[in-house]
Amino acid sequence: MKYHPINPNLFIKNRKSFMAQMQPSSLAVFNSNDVFTTGADSTLPFSQNRDLFYLSGADQEHTILLLFPECPDPAHREVLFVTETNAHIAVWEGEKLTKEKAREVSGIKTIYWLSDFDKKFFEMMTQCDSIYFNTNEHYRQAVEIETREDRFIKKTKTQFPAHNYAKSAPILQRLRAVKDQIEIDLMQIACDITNVAFRRVLNFIEPGVMEYEVEAEFLHEFIRRRSDGFAYTPIIASGTNANVLHYIENNQECKSGELMLIDAGAQYANYSSDMSRTIPINGRFTERQKQVYNAVLKVKNEASKMLVPGTLWKEYHVEVGNIMTRELLELGLLDKADVQQEDPNWPAYKKYFMHGTSHHIGLDTHDYGILWEPMQAGNVFTVEPGIYIPEEGFGVRLEDDLVINNSGAPFNLMRDIPIEAEEIEEIMNS
């Protein structure tokens, strides 16, 4: 891995917290993600299952974690299975986890080769009554392929039909939503890398460059600073492309007088950052562009103040909508009649700001979190209002990543990334 080693106390703590919420006489299983093929003998770069990583720190393919807190054999209460490595594999594929390295990374004492899994799993299943399966229950999930976890669940239900079945997702959703300080520190590194890359881009952009060249500048800076690369497919949208919310073609020429909406963030040690900024391609905002820009910034600043313990996500978005409505009235994009006659299910402001303001962020860019429960300290949210005006040929979105504190204002992980219009102009023209 490119990133520096992570303190294994994080994973030891995470396992302890998970096992404390398991039912009596139960076993939990977590499988690594598949290695996906692209054709012939080629594969996509491997990306670890985030739940397995959260509980073990193991960041390689063909890995299985078993948790059995009441196992009669103390050595089998935490077990990690990894692929057996040897000199031949080291030559052809590079270094893999040895048993010693797996212990060091995870803090788990009992490490077996994957070839031992069937035998050990059968033994442990005869000693428990229930098994926790790690199903994907994220509220945005739309997975169409059968995963390694899916195949394991089908096989296990056939082999052990008399066991009770439980879900790990409800436990993990709450645990992963509240970040440990080690996690926050890793996310800060991701945001700091994004900051350096954005400043590089501010000095690079000028009329005539291509959107994909800007994307390349980000990637160059990410990789050279130990990032895994982009946390998600980047949006580099010049001109009216910014009005396409998930524009990812990044293949157009950047023209003088246009704005560029950038939605890009570095990933570090599997943790995401998520930044949006909007900048003038020629280094100067027009009066109208700055007017809209400052309106979005005002909404972002006001929304950020509401990220405190006890806030309900649904009520938060209603209030952000009210703030946005006032700004759109000031900009002349809405009039009082629009607001008075609006559909409560699709308020008038949605014509220019049609997406949500915030989402959880962490190991996933759209991370685990219970949206119907009050916000709490340790949650990390994005704040990303936008105004999109197709008829004027531009859109503006601004986004930071914020940690909710026990009291007072949230802590902005992107506090050092330029966001004031005047600061952006100053850097671009220095």
PDB file of C-alpha atoms in Angstrom, residues 88-321:
ATOM      1  CA  HIS A  88       6.997 -17.447  -6.370  1.00  0.00           C
ATOM      2  CA  ILE A  89       4.040 -15.179  -5.557  1.00  0.00           C
ATOM      3  CA  ALA A  90       6.413 -12.496  -4.288  1.00  0.00           C
ATOM      4  CA  VAL A  91       8.232 -12.483  -7.651  1.00  0.00           C
ATOM      5  CA  TRP A  92       5.115 -12.377  -9.815  1.00  0.00           C
ATOM      6  CA  GLU A  93       2.636 -10.348  -7.735  1.00  0.00           C
ATOM      7  CA  GLY A  94       4.694  -8.611  -5.069  1.00  0.00           C
ATOM      8  CA  GLU A  95       4.592  -8.749  -1.304  1.00  0.00           C
ATOM      9  CA  LYS A  96       1.529 -10.276   0.358  1.00  0.00           C
ATOM     10  CA  LEU A  97       0.637 -10.498   4.029  1.00  0.00           C
ATOM     11  CA  THR A  98       2.627 -13.091   5.897  1.00  0.00           C
ATOM     12  CA  LYS A  99       1.126 -14.416   9.117  1.00  0.00           C
ATOM     13  CA  GLU A 100       3.482 -12.174  11.089  1.00  0.00           C
ATOM     14  CA  LYS A 101       2.594  -9.094   9.032  1.00  0.00           C
ATOM     15  CA  ALA A 102      -1.132  -9.852   9.285  1.00  0.00           C
ATOM     16  CA  ARG A 103      -0.813  -9.955  13.084  1.00  0.00           C
ATOM     17  CA  GLU A 104       1.064  -6.660  13.056  1.00  0.00           C
ATOM     18  CA  VAL A 105      -1.484  -4.915  10.827  1.00  0.00           C
ATOM     19  CA  SER A 106      -4.656  -6.213  12.493  1.00  0.00           C
ATOM     20  CA  GLY A 107      -3.766  -6.943  16.098  1.00  0.00           C
ATOM     21  CA  ILE A 108      -5.317 -10.412  15.613  1.00  0.00           C
ATOM     22  CA  LYS A 109      -3.235 -13.230  17.096  1.00  0.00           C
ATOM     23  CA  THR A 110      -4.762 -16.177  15.217  1.00  0.00           C
ATOM     24  CA  ILE A 111      -3.917 -16.094  11.518  1.00  0.00           C
ATOM     25  CA  TYR A 112      -4.600 -19.040   9.205  1.00  0.00           C
ATOM     26  CA  TRP A 113      -4.000 -19.570   5.518  1.00  0.00           C
ATOM     27  CA  LEU A 114      -7.147 -19.389   3.434  1.00  0.00           C
ATOM     28  CA  SER A 115      -6.750 -23.072   2.527  1.00  0.00           C
ATOM     29  CA  ASP A 116      -7.681 -23.893   6.141  1.00  0.00           C
ATOM     30  CA  PHE A 117     -10.937 -21.915   6.059  1.00  0.00           C
ATOM     31  CA  ASP A 118     -13.492 -24.656   5.290  1.00  0.00           C
ATOM     32  CA  LYS A 119     -12.229 -26.929   8.063  1.00  0.00           C
ATOM     33  CA  LYS A 120     -11.982 -24.191  10.714  1.00  0.00           C
ATOM     34  CA  PHE A 121     -15.288 -22.614   9.718  1.00  0.00           C
ATOM     35  CA  PHE A 122     -17.132 -25.924  10.009  1.00  0.00           C
ATOM     36  CA  GLU A 123     -15.633 -26.507  13.443  1.00  0.00           C
ATOM     37  CA  MET A 124     -16.673 -23.050  14.667  1.00  0.00           C
ATOM     38  CA  MET A 125     -20.181 -23.284  13.156  1.00  0.00           C
ATOM     39  CA  THR A 126     -20.826 -26.435  15.207  1.00  0.00           C
ATOM     40  CA  GLN A 127     -20.109 -24.364  18.314  1.00  0.00           C
ATOM     41  CA  CYS A 128     -22.540 -21.474  17.646  1.00  0.00           C
ATOM     42  CA  ASP A 129     -26.265 -20.972  17.077  1.00  0.00           C
ATOM     43  CA  SER A 130     -26.299 -17.863  14.882  1.00  0.00           C
ATOM     44  CA  ILE A 131     -24.217 -16.358  12.100  1.00  0.00           C
ATOM     45  CA  TYR A 132     -23.959 -12.688  11.145  1.00  0.00           C
ATOM     46  CA  PHE A 133     -23.856 -12.039   7.394  1.00  0.00           C
ATOM     47  CA  ASN A 134     -22.380  -8.815   6.067  1.00  0.00           C
ATOM     48  CA  THR A 135     -25.061  -7.636   3.645  1.00  0.00           C
ATOM     49  CA  ASN A 136     -24.890  -4.267   1.886  1.00  0.00           C
ATOM     50  CA  GLU A 137     -27.772  -2.185   3.274  1.00  0.00           C
ATOM     51  CA  HIS A 138     -26.551   1.304   2.463  1.00  0.00           C
ATOM     52  CA  TYR A 139     -29.514   3.528   1.600  1.00  0.00           C
ATOM     53  CA  ARG A 140     -27.967   4.384  -1.804  1.00  0.00           C
ATOM     54  CA  GLN A 141     -26.805   0.904  -2.785  1.00  0.00           C
ATOM     55  CA  ALA A 142     -27.805  -0.285  -6.241  1.00  0.00           C
ATOM     56  CA  VAL A 143     -25.441  -3.215  -6.789  1.00  0.00           C
ATOM     57  CA  GLU A 144     -26.389  -5.426  -9.730  1.00  0.00           C
ATOM     58  CA  ILE A 145     -23.615  -8.030  -9.515  1.00  0.00           C
ATOM     59  CA  GLU A 146     -23.361 -11.026  -7.200  1.00  0.00           C
ATOM     60  CA  THR A 147     -20.543 -10.306  -4.763  1.00  0.00           C
ATOM     61  CA  ARG A 148     -18.161 -12.633  -2.959  1.00  0.00           C
ATOM     62  CA  GLU A 149     -20.254 -12.009   0.160  1.00  0.00           C
ATOM     63  CA  ASP A 150     -23.450 -12.966  -1.687  1.00  0.00           C
ATOM     64  CA  ARG A 151     -21.940 -16.238  -2.854  1.00  0.00           C
ATOM     65  CA  PHE A 152     -20.711 -17.024   0.641  1.00  0.00           C
ATOM     66  CA  ILE A 153     -24.174 -16.394   2.129  1.00  0.00           C
ATOM     67  CA  LYS A 154     -25.874 -18.693  -0.384  1.00  0.00           C
ATOM     68  CA  LYS A 155     -23.349 -21.467   0.231  1.00  0.00           C
ATOM     69  CA  THR A 156     -23.535 -21.148   4.024  1.00  0.00           C
ATOM     70  CA  LYS A 157     -27.341 -21.213   4.138  1.00  0.00           C
ATOM     71  CA  THR A 158     -27.278 -24.435   2.128  1.00  0.00           C
ATOM     72  CA  GLN A 159     -24.585 -26.024   4.279  1.00  0.00           C
ATOM     73  CA  PHE A 160     -26.000 -24.871   7.650  1.00  0.00           C
ATOM     74  CA  PRO A 161     -29.786 -24.514   7.250  1.00  0.00           C
ATOM     75  CA  ALA A 162     -30.566 -24.952  10.969  1.00  0.00           C
ATOM     76  CA  HIS A 163     -28.581 -21.899  12.120  1.00  0.00           C
ATOM     77  CA  ASN A 164     -30.151 -18.545  12.887  1.00  0.00           C
ATOM     78  CA  TYR A 165     -29.151 -15.667  10.621  1.00  0.00           C
ATOM     79  CA  ALA A 166     -28.423 -12.088  11.664  1.00  0.00           C
ATOM     80  CA  LYS A 167     -27.182  -8.906   9.963  1.00  0.00           C
ATOM     81  CA  SER A 168     -23.956  -7.072  10.714  1.00  0.00           C
ATOM     82  CA  ALA A 169     -25.107  -3.938   8.862  1.00  0.00           C
ATOM     83  CA  PRO A 170     -27.190  -2.332  11.664  1.00  0.00           C
ATOM     84  CA  ILE A 171     -24.261  -2.606  14.073  1.00  0.00           C
ATOM     85  CA  LEU A 172     -21.688  -1.328  11.579  1.00  0.00           C
ATOM     86  CA  GLN A 173     -23.852   1.569  10.422  1.00  0.00           C
ATOM     87  CA  ARG A 174     -23.792   3.036  13.915  1.00  0.00           C
ATOM     88  CA  LEU A 175     -20.175   2.188  14.668  1.00  0.00           C
ATOM     89  CA  ARG A 176     -18.729   3.485  11.406  1.00  0.00           C
ATOM     90  CA  ALA A 177     -20.781   6.695  11.576  1.00  0.00           C
ATOM     91  CA  VAL A 178     -18.876   7.863  14.672  1.00  0.00           C
ATOM     92  CA  LYS A 179     -15.226   8.346  13.782  1.00  0.00           C
ATOM     93  CA  ASP A 180     -12.295   7.553  16.051  1.00  0.00           C
ATOM     94  CA  GLN A 181      -9.585  10.214  16.270  1.00  0.00           C
ATOM     95  CA  ILE A 182      -7.264   7.953  14.266  1.00  0.00           C
ATOM     96  CA  GLU A 183      -9.859   7.927  11.471  1.00  0.00           C
ATOM     97  CA  ILE A 184     -10.279  11.693  11.626  1.00  0.00           C
ATOM     98  CA  ASP A 185      -6.506  12.085  11.380  1.00  0.00           C
ATOM     99  CA  LEU A 186      -6.468   9.881   8.247  1.00  0.00           C
ATOM    100  CA  MET A 187      -9.296  11.922   6.719  1.00  0.00           C
ATOM    101  CA  GLN A 188      -7.345  15.072   7.523  1.00  0.00           C
ATOM    102  CA  ILE A 189      -4.407  13.707   5.518  1.00  0.00           C
ATOM    103  CA  ALA A 190      -6.769  13.041   2.587  1.00  0.00           C
ATOM    104  CA  CYS A 191      -8.072  16.616   2.827  1.00  0.00           C
ATOM    105  CA  ASP A 192      -4.564  18.052   3.106  1.00  0.00           C
ATOM    106  CA  ILE A 193      -3.534  16.204  -0.065  1.00  0.00           C
ATOM    107  CA  THR A 194      -6.628  17.587  -1.790  1.00  0.00           C
ATOM    108  CA  ASN A 195      -5.652  21.075  -0.638  1.00  0.00           C
ATOM    109  CA  VAL A 196      -2.176  20.838  -2.202  1.00  0.00           C
ATOM    110  CA  ALA A 197      -3.630  19.467  -5.437  1.00  0.00           C
ATOM    111  CA  PHE A 198      -6.257  22.219  -5.644  1.00  0.00           C
ATOM    112  CA  ARG A 199      -3.649  24.937  -5.174  1.00  0.00           C
ATOM    113  CA  ARG A 200      -1.613  23.307  -7.941  1.00  0.00           C
ATOM    114  CA  VAL A 201      -4.675  23.458 -10.202  1.00  0.00           C
ATOM    115  CA  LEU A 202      -5.293  27.134  -9.397  1.00  0.00           C
ATOM    116  CA  ASN A 203      -1.853  27.898 -10.811  1.00  0.00           C
ATOM    117  CA  PHE A 204      -2.386  25.658 -13.834  1.00  0.00           C
ATOM    118  CA  ILE A 205      -5.802  26.593 -15.197  1.00  0.00           C
ATOM    119  CA  GLU A 206      -6.045  29.122 -18.003  1.00  0.00           C
ATOM    120  CA  PRO A 207      -8.186  29.485 -21.114  1.00  0.00           C
ATOM    121  CA  GLY A 208      -7.457  26.773 -23.657  1.00  0.00           C
ATOM    122  CA  VAL A 209      -6.599  23.908 -21.284  1.00  0.00           C
ATOM    123  CA  MET A 210      -8.734  20.773 -21.458  1.00  0.00           C
ATOM    124  CA  GLU A 211     -10.799  19.490 -18.580  1.00  0.00           C
ATOM    125  CA  TYR A 212      -8.905  16.199 -18.634  1.00  0.00           C
ATOM    126  CA  GLU A 213      -5.631  18.085 -18.207  1.00  0.00           C
ATOM    127  CA  VAL A 214      -6.985  19.519 -14.961  1.00  0.00           C
ATOM    128  CA  GLU A 215      -7.996  16.015 -13.883  1.00  0.00           C
ATOM    129  CA  ALA A 216      -4.424  14.876 -14.599  1.00  0.00           C
ATOM    130  CA  GLU A 217      -2.979  17.647 -12.431  1.00  0.00           C
ATOM    131  CA  PHE A 218      -5.059  16.446  -9.484  1.00  0.00           C
ATOM    132  CA  LEU A 219      -4.051  12.829  -9.999  1.00  0.00           C
ATOM    133  CA  HIS A 220      -0.363  13.706 -10.277  1.00  0.00           C
ATOM    134  CA  GLU A 221      -0.396  15.501  -6.939  1.00  0.00           C
ATOM    135  CA  PHE A 222      -2.546  12.832  -5.269  1.00  0.00           C
ATOM    136  CA  ILE A 223      -0.280   9.935  -6.194  1.00  0.00           C
ATOM    137  CA  ARG A 224       2.974  11.677  -5.366  1.00  0.00           C
ATOM    138  CA  ARG A 225       1.673  12.270  -1.832  1.00  0.00           C
ATOM    139  CA  ARG A 226       0.792   8.614  -1.086  1.00  0.00           C
ATOM    140  CA  SER A 227      -2.886   8.918  -1.961  1.00  0.00           C
ATOM    141  CA  ASP A 228      -4.637   5.892  -3.478  1.00  0.00           C
ATOM    142  CA  GLY A 229      -5.947   8.292  -6.141  1.00  0.00           C
ATOM    143  CA  PHE A 230      -9.396   9.854  -6.480  1.00  0.00           C
ATOM    144  CA  ALA A 231     -11.903   8.915  -3.772  1.00  0.00           C
ATOM    145  CA  TYR A 232     -14.580   8.920  -6.515  1.00  0.00           C
ATOM    146  CA  THR A 233     -14.781   9.690 -10.219  1.00  0.00           C
ATOM    147  CA  PRO A 234     -13.903  13.406 -10.446  1.00  0.00           C
ATOM    148  CA  ILE A 235     -16.109  16.100 -11.952  1.00  0.00           C
ATOM    149  CA  ILE A 236     -14.155  18.731 -13.907  1.00  0.00           C
ATOM    150  CA  ALA A 237     -16.984  20.734 -15.450  1.00  0.00           C
ATOM    151  CA  SER A 238     -16.349  23.947 -17.348  1.00  0.00           C
ATOM    152  CA  GLY A 239     -19.096  26.310 -18.478  1.00  0.00           C
ATOM    153  CA  THR A 240     -22.568  24.841 -18.717  1.00  0.00           C
ATOM    154  CA  ASN A 241     -21.215  21.329 -18.045  1.00  0.00           C
ATOM    155  CA  ALA A 242     -21.484  22.303 -14.377  1.00  0.00           C
ATOM    156  CA  ASN A 243     -25.264  22.069 -14.731  1.00  0.00           C
ATOM    157  CA  VAL A 244     -24.955  18.297 -15.208  1.00  0.00           C
ATOM    158  CA  LEU A 245     -24.693  17.132 -11.593  1.00  0.00           C
ATOM    159  CA  HIS A 246     -22.660  14.007 -12.338  1.00  0.00           C
ATOM    160  CA  TYR A 247     -20.700  15.206 -15.355  1.00  0.00           C
ATOM    161  CA  ILE A 248     -17.608  12.962 -15.604  1.00  0.00           C
ATOM    162  CA  GLU A 249     -16.628  13.103 -19.295  1.00  0.00           C
ATOM    163  CA  ASN A 250     -14.067  15.845 -18.543  1.00  0.00           C
ATOM    164  CA  ASN A 251     -13.262  16.237 -22.243  1.00  0.00           C
ATOM    165  CA  GLN A 252     -14.078  19.860 -23.124  1.00  0.00           C
ATOM    166  CA  GLU A 253     -11.903  22.919 -23.660  1.00  0.00           C
ATOM    167  CA  CYS A 254     -11.937  25.526 -20.889  1.00  0.00           C
ATOM    168  CA  LYS A 255     -12.836  28.964 -22.208  1.00  0.00           C
ATOM    169  CA  SER A 256     -12.220  32.491 -20.975  1.00  0.00           C
ATOM    170  CA  GLY A 257     -15.182  33.972 -19.130  1.00  0.00           C
ATOM    171  CA  GLU A 258     -16.465  30.563 -18.024  1.00  0.00           C
ATOM    172  CA  LEU A 259     -16.462  29.062 -14.564  1.00  0.00           C
ATOM    173  CA  MET A 260     -15.172  25.593 -13.787  1.00  0.00           C
ATOM    174  CA  LEU A 261     -16.907  23.459 -11.174  1.00  0.00           C
ATOM    175  CA  ILE A 262     -14.481  20.970  -9.627  1.00  0.00           C
ATOM    176  CA  ASP A 263     -15.730  18.076  -7.486  1.00  0.00           C
ATOM    177  CA  ALA A 264     -12.693  15.974  -6.582  1.00  0.00           C
ATOM    178  CA  GLY A 265     -11.088  14.526  -3.484  1.00  0.00           C
ATOM    179  CA  ALA A 266      -8.117  12.372  -2.582  1.00  0.00           C
ATOM    180  CA  GLN A 267      -8.425   8.971  -0.959  1.00  0.00           C
ATOM    181  CA  TYR A 268      -5.864   8.068   1.682  1.00  0.00           C
ATOM    182  CA  ALA A 269      -5.654   4.689   3.451  1.00  0.00           C
ATOM    183  CA  ASN A 270      -9.148   3.941   2.080  1.00  0.00           C
ATOM    184  CA  TYR A 271     -10.566   7.110   3.702  1.00  0.00           C
ATOM    185  CA  SER A 272     -12.260   9.670   1.463  1.00  0.00           C
ATOM    186  CA  SER A 273     -12.195  13.405   1.109  1.00  0.00           C
ATOM    187  CA  ASP A 274     -14.882  15.190  -0.913  1.00  0.00           C
ATOM    188  CA  MET A 275     -14.274  18.742  -2.111  1.00  0.00           C
ATOM    189  CA  SER A 276     -16.160  21.045  -4.469  1.00  0.00           C
ATOM    190  CA  ARG A 277     -14.881  24.413  -5.632  1.00  0.00           C
ATOM    191  CA  THR A 278     -15.876  26.698  -8.486  1.00  0.00           C
ATOM    192  CA  ILE A 279     -13.254  28.903 -10.098  1.00  0.00           C
ATOM    193  CA  PRO A 280     -13.023  31.420 -12.973  1.00  0.00           C
ATOM    194  CA  ILE A 281     -11.027  29.988 -15.864  1.00  0.00           C
ATOM    195  CA  ASN A 282      -9.427  33.332 -16.712  1.00  0.00           C
ATOM    196  CA  GLY A 283      -8.733  34.130 -13.061  1.00  0.00           C
ATOM    197  CA  ARG A 284     -11.493  36.712 -12.554  1.00  0.00           C
ATOM    198  CA  PHE A 285     -15.156  36.292 -11.651  1.00  0.00           C
ATOM    199  CA  THR A 286     -17.654  38.507 -13.465  1.00  0.00           C
ATOM    200  CA  GLU A 287     -19.897  40.573 -11.221  1.00  0.00           C
ATOM    201  CA  ARG A 288     -22.804  38.180 -11.761  1.00  0.00           C
ATOM    202  CA  GLN A 289     -20.676  35.086 -11.237  1.00  0.00           C
ATOM    203  CA  LYS A 290     -19.340  36.475  -7.959  1.00  0.00           C
ATOM    204  CA  GLN A 291     -22.845  37.410  -6.856  1.00  0.00           C
ATOM    205  CA  VAL A 292     -24.039  33.814  -7.282  1.00  0.00           C
ATOM    206  CA  TYR A 293     -20.799  32.431  -5.845  1.00  0.00           C
ATOM    207  CA  ASN A 294     -21.117  34.457  -2.657  1.00  0.00           C
ATOM    208  CA  ALA A 295     -24.752  33.406  -2.287  1.00  0.00           C
ATOM    209  CA  VAL A 296     -23.707  29.745  -2.360  1.00  0.00           C
ATOM    210  CA  LEU A 297     -20.903  30.445   0.102  1.00  0.00           C
ATOM    211  CA  LYS A 298     -23.351  32.134   2.449  1.00  0.00           C
ATOM    212  CA  VAL A 299     -25.662  29.114   2.353  1.00  0.00           C
ATOM    213  CA  LYS A 300     -22.714  26.802   3.021  1.00  0.00           C
ATOM    214  CA  ASN A 301     -21.558  28.844   5.992  1.00  0.00           C
ATOM    215  CA  GLU A 302     -25.043  28.992   7.480  1.00  0.00           C
ATOM    216  CA  ALA A 303     -25.608  25.268   6.917  1.00  0.00           C
ATOM    217  CA  SER A 304     -22.297  24.428   8.577  1.00  0.00           C
ATOM    218  CA  LYS A 305     -23.403  26.097  11.807  1.00  0.00           C
ATOM    219  CA  MET A 306     -26.274  23.605  12.095  1.00  0.00           C
ATOM    220  CA  LEU A 307     -23.983  20.555  12.161  1.00  0.00           C
ATOM    221  CA  VAL A 308     -24.151  20.080  15.926  1.00  0.00           C
ATOM    222  CA  PRO A 309     -25.237  17.185  18.163  1.00  0.00           C
ATOM    223  CA  GLY A 310     -29.002  16.697  18.177  1.00  0.00           C
ATOM    224  CA  THR A 311     -29.711  18.079  14.710  1.00  0.00           C
ATOM    225  CA  LEU A 312     -32.029  15.908  12.639  1.00  0.00           C
ATOM    226  CA  TRP A 313     -30.907  15.434   9.035  1.00  0.00           C
ATOM    227  CA  LYS A 314     -34.392  15.901   7.564  1.00  0.00           C
ATOM    228  CA  GLU A 315     -35.086  19.102   9.496  1.00  0.00           C
ATOM    229  CA  TYR A 316     -31.603  20.374   8.636  1.00  0.00           C
ATOM    230  CA  HIS A 317     -32.299  20.058   4.919  1.00  0.00           C
ATOM    231  CA  VAL A 318     -35.614  21.890   5.276  1.00  0.00           C
ATOM    232  CA  GLU A 319     -33.877  24.810   6.971  1.00  0.00           C
ATOM    233  CA  VAL A 320     -31.088  24.850   4.358  1.00  0.00           C
ATOM    234  CA  GLY A 321     -33.842  25.023   1.736  1.00  0.00           C
TER     235      GLY A 321
END
